[in-house]
Tab-separated table of C-alpha atoms in Angstrom:
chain	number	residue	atom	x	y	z
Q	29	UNK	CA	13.579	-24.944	125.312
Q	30	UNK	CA	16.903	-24.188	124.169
Q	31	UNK	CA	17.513	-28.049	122.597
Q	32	UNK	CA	14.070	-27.507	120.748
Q	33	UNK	CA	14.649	-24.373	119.474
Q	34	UNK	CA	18.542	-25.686	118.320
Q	35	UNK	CA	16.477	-28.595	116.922
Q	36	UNK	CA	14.431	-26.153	114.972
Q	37	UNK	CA	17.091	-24.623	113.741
Q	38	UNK	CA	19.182	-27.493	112.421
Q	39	UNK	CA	16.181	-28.647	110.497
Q	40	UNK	CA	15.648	-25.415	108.944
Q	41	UNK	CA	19.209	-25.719	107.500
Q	42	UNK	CA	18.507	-28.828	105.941
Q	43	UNK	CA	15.941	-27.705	103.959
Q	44	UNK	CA	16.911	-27.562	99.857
Q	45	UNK	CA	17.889	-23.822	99.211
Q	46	UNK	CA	17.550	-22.654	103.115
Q	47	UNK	CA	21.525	-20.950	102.143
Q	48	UNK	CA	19.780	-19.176	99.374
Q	49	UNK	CA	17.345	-17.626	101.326
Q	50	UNK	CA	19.867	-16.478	104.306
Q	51	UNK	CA	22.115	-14.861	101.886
Q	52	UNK	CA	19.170	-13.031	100.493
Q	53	UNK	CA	18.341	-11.660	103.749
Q	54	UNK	CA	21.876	-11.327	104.360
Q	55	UNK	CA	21.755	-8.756	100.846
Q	56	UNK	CA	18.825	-7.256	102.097
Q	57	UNK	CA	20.294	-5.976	105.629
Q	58	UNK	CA	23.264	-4.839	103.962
Q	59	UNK	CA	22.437	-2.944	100.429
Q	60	UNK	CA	18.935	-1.934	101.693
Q	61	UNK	CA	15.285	-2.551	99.961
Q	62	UNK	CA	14.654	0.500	97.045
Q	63	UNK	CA	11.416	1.514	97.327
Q	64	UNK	CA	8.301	-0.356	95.239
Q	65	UNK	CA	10.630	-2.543	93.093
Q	66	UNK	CA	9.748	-5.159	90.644
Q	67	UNK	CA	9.991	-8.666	92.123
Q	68	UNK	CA	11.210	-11.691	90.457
Q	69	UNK	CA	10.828	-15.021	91.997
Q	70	UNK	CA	11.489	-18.334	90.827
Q	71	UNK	CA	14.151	-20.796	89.334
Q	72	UNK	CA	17.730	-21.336	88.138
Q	73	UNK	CA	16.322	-18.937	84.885
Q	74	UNK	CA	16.073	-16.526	86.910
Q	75	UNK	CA	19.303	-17.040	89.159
Q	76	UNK	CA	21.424	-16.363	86.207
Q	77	UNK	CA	19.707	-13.615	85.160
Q	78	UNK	CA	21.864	-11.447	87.405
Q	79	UNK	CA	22.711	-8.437	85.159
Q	80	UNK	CA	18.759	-7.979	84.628
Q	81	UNK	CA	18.621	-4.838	85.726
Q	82	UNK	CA	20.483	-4.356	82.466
Q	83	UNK	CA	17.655	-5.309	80.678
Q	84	UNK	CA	15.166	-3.277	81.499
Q	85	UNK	CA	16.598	0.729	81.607
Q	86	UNK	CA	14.231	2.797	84.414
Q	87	UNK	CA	13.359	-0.018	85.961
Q	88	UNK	CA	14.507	-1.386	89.634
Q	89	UNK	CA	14.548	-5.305	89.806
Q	90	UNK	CA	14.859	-7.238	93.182
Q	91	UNK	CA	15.919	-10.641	91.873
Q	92	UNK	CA	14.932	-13.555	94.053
Q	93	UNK	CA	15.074	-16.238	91.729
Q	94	UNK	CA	17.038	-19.071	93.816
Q	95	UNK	CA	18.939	-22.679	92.263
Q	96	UNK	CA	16.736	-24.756	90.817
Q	97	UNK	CA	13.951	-24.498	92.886
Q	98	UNK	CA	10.550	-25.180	92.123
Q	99	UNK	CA	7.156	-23.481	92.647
Q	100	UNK	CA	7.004	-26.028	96.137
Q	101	UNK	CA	10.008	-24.478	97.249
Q	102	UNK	CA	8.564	-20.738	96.217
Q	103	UNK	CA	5.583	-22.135	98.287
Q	104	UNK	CA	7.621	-23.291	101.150
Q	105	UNK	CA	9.731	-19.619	101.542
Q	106	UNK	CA	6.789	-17.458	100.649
Q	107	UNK	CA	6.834	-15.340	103.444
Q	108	UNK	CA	10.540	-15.024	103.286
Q	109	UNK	CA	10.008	-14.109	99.615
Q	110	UNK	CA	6.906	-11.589	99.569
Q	111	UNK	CA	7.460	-9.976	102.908
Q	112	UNK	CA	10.287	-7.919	102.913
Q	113	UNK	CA	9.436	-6.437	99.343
Q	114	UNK	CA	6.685	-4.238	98.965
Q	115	UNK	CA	6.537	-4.584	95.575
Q	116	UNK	CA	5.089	-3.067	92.544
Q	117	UNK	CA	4.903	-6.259	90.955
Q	118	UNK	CA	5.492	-9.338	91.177
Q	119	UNK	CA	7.123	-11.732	88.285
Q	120	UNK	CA	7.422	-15.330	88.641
Q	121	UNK	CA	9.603	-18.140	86.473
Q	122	UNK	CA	9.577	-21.712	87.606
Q	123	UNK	CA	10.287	-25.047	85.820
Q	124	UNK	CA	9.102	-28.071	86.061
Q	125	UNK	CA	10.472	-31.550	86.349
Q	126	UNK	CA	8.951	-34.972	87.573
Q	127	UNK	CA	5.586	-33.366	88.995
Q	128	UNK	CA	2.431	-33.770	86.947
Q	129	UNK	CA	1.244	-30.979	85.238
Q	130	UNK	CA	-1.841	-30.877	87.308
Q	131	UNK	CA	0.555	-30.960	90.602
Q	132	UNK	CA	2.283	-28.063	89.480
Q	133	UNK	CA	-0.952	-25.918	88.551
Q	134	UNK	CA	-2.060	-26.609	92.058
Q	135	UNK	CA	1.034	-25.632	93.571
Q	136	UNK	CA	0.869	-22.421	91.039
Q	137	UNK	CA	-2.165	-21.494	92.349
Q	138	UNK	CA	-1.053	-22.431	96.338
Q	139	UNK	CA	1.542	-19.606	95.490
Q	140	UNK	CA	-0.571	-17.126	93.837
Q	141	UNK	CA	-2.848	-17.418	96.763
Q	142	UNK	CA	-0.267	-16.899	99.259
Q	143	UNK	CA	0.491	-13.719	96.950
Q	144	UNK	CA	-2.762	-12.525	96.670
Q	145	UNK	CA	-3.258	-12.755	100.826
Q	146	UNK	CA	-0.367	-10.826	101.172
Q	147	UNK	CA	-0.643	-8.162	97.829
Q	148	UNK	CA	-4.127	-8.181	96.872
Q	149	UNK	CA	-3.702	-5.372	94.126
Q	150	UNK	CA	-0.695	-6.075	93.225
Q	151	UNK	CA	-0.001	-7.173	89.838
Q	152	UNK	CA	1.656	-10.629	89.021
Q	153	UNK	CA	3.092	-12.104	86.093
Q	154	UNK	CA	3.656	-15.314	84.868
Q	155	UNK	CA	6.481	-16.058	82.576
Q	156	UNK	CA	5.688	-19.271	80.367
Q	157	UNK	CA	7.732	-22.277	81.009
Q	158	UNK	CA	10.911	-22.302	78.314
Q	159	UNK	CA	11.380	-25.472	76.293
Q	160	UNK	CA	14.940	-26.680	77.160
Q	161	UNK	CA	16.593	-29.180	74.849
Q	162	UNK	CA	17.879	-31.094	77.673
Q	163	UNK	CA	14.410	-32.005	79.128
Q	164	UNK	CA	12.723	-32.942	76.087
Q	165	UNK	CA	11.172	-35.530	77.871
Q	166	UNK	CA	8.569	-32.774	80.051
Q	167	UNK	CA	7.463	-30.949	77.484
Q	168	UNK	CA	4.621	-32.239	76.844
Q	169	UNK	CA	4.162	-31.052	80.859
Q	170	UNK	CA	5.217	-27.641	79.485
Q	171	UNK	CA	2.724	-27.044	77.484
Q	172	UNK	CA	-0.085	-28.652	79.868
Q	173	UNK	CA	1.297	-26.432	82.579
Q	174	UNK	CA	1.401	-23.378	80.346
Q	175	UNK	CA	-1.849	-23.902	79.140
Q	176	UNK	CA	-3.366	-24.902	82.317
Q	177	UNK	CA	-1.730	-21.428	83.951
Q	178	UNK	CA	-2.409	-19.096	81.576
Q	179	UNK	CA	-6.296	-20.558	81.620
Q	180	UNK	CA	-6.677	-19.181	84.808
Q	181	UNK	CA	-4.927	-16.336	84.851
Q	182	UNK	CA	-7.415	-14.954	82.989
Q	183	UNK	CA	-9.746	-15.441	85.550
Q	184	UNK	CA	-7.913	-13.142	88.117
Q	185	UNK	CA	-7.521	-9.590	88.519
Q	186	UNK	CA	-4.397	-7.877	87.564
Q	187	UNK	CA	-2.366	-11.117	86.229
Q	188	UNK	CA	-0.793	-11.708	83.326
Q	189	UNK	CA	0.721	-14.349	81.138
Q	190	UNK	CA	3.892	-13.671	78.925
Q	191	UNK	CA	4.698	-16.055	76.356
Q	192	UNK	CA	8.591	-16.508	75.845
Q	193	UNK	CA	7.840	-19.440	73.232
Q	194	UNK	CA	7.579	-18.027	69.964
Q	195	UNK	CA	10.694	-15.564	70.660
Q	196	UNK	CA	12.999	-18.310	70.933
Q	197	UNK	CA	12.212	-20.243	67.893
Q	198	UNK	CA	13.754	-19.596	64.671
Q	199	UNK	CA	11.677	-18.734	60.949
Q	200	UNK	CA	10.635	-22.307	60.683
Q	201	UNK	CA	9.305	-22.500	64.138
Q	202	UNK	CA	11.751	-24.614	65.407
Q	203	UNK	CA	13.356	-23.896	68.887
Q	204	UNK	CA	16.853	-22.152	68.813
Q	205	UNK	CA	19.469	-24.206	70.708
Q	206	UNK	CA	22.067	-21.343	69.863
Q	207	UNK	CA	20.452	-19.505	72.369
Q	208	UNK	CA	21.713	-22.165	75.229
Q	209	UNK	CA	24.701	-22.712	77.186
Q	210	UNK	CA	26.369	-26.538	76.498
Q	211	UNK	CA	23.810	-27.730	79.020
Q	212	UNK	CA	21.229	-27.177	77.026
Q	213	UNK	CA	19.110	-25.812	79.896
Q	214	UNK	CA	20.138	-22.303	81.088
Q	215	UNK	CA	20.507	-19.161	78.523
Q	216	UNK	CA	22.963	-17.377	76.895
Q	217	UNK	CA	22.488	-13.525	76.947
Q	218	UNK	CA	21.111	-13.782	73.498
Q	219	UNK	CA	18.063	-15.975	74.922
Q	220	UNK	CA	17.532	-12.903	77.909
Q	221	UNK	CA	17.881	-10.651	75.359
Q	222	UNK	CA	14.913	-12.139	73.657
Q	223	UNK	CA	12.967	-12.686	76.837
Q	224	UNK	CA	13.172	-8.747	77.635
Q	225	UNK	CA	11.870	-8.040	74.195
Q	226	UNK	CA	8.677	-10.327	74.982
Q	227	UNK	CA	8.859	-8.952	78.494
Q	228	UNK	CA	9.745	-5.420	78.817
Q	229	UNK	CA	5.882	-4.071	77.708
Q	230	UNK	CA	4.368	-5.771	80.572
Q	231	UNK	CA	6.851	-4.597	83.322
Q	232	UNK	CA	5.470	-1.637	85.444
């Protein structure tokens, strides 16, 4: 018993981001869980967001956005994720890479299920998928995914879709890449500053 449960354990570790999720438990058993927060899940967007409590005065954030994961990964940890929580609401942010679009709506939907099993009233939103300059190459993804996510959204109770796009373009509708760090993925605090403009009247 003992070499199958080490065995179990050694495999967990080699899962992509199993680190991440230790050290959030590790956070959770030493700062405590405030009551009722808002929950953010997701990607490396996310993960650097880590002042955004700053954001968003009066409200209290659990951030849980981990690497560059993606929503199978979300899928994968869900229970590690959701359960602790208790939150008010729920706000995810994942990217997407080689995956079809349709791949990644099901896997949307796997996660919003798992969600909804757990926190059937409460409410979940979707931020839309930014358009990095450095993967130019998916967006046409992007905007299947987007499109394909906000579609159905409307077809369930208490979700909502929030549309970062137009923010971070400039007057001629053209994305701003002074928004981005030299990788031309992740955000400067200008970019989050625009995203909690968008964001901030759909928080609870």
């Amino acid at each position: 018993l003992g070499l199958i449960l080490n065995s179990l354990f050694f495999s967990a570790q080699d899962k992509p981001f199993w680190k991440d999720i230790q050290e959030f438990k590790t956070i959770d058993d030493t700062k405590g869980i405030p009551a009722k927060p808002i929950l953010f899940v997701g990607s490396s967007s996310f993960t650097k967001w880590q002042d955004v409590n700053d954001y968003f005065p009066g409200k209290t954030i659990i951030n849980r956005g981990f690497g560059g994961s993606r929503l199978l990964d979300l899928n994968y940890y869900a229970d590690d994720l959701l359960n602790p929580y208790n939150p008010r609401q729920i706000v995810i942010y994942c990217a997407t890479d080689n995956p079809t679009a349709a791949e990644v709506f099901e896997r949307f939907k796997t996660f919003f299920g798992k969600i909804r099993q757990k926190y059937p009233r409460v409410p979940v939103a979707y931020v839309s998928i930014k358009y990095s300059p450095s993967r130019e190459k998916f967006w046409p993804e992007v905007t299947e995914v987007n499109a394909l996510i906000k579609s159905y959204l409307k077809t369930q109770k208490k979700a909502k879709y929030i549309d970062i796009t137009k923010v971070m373009n400039d007057a001629n509708g053209k994305l701003r890449t002074d928004i981005f760090l030299d990788d031309m993925l992740h955000m400067k605090p200008e970019g989050y500053k625009l995203w909690s403009q968008v964001m901030k009247s759909h928080l609870k």
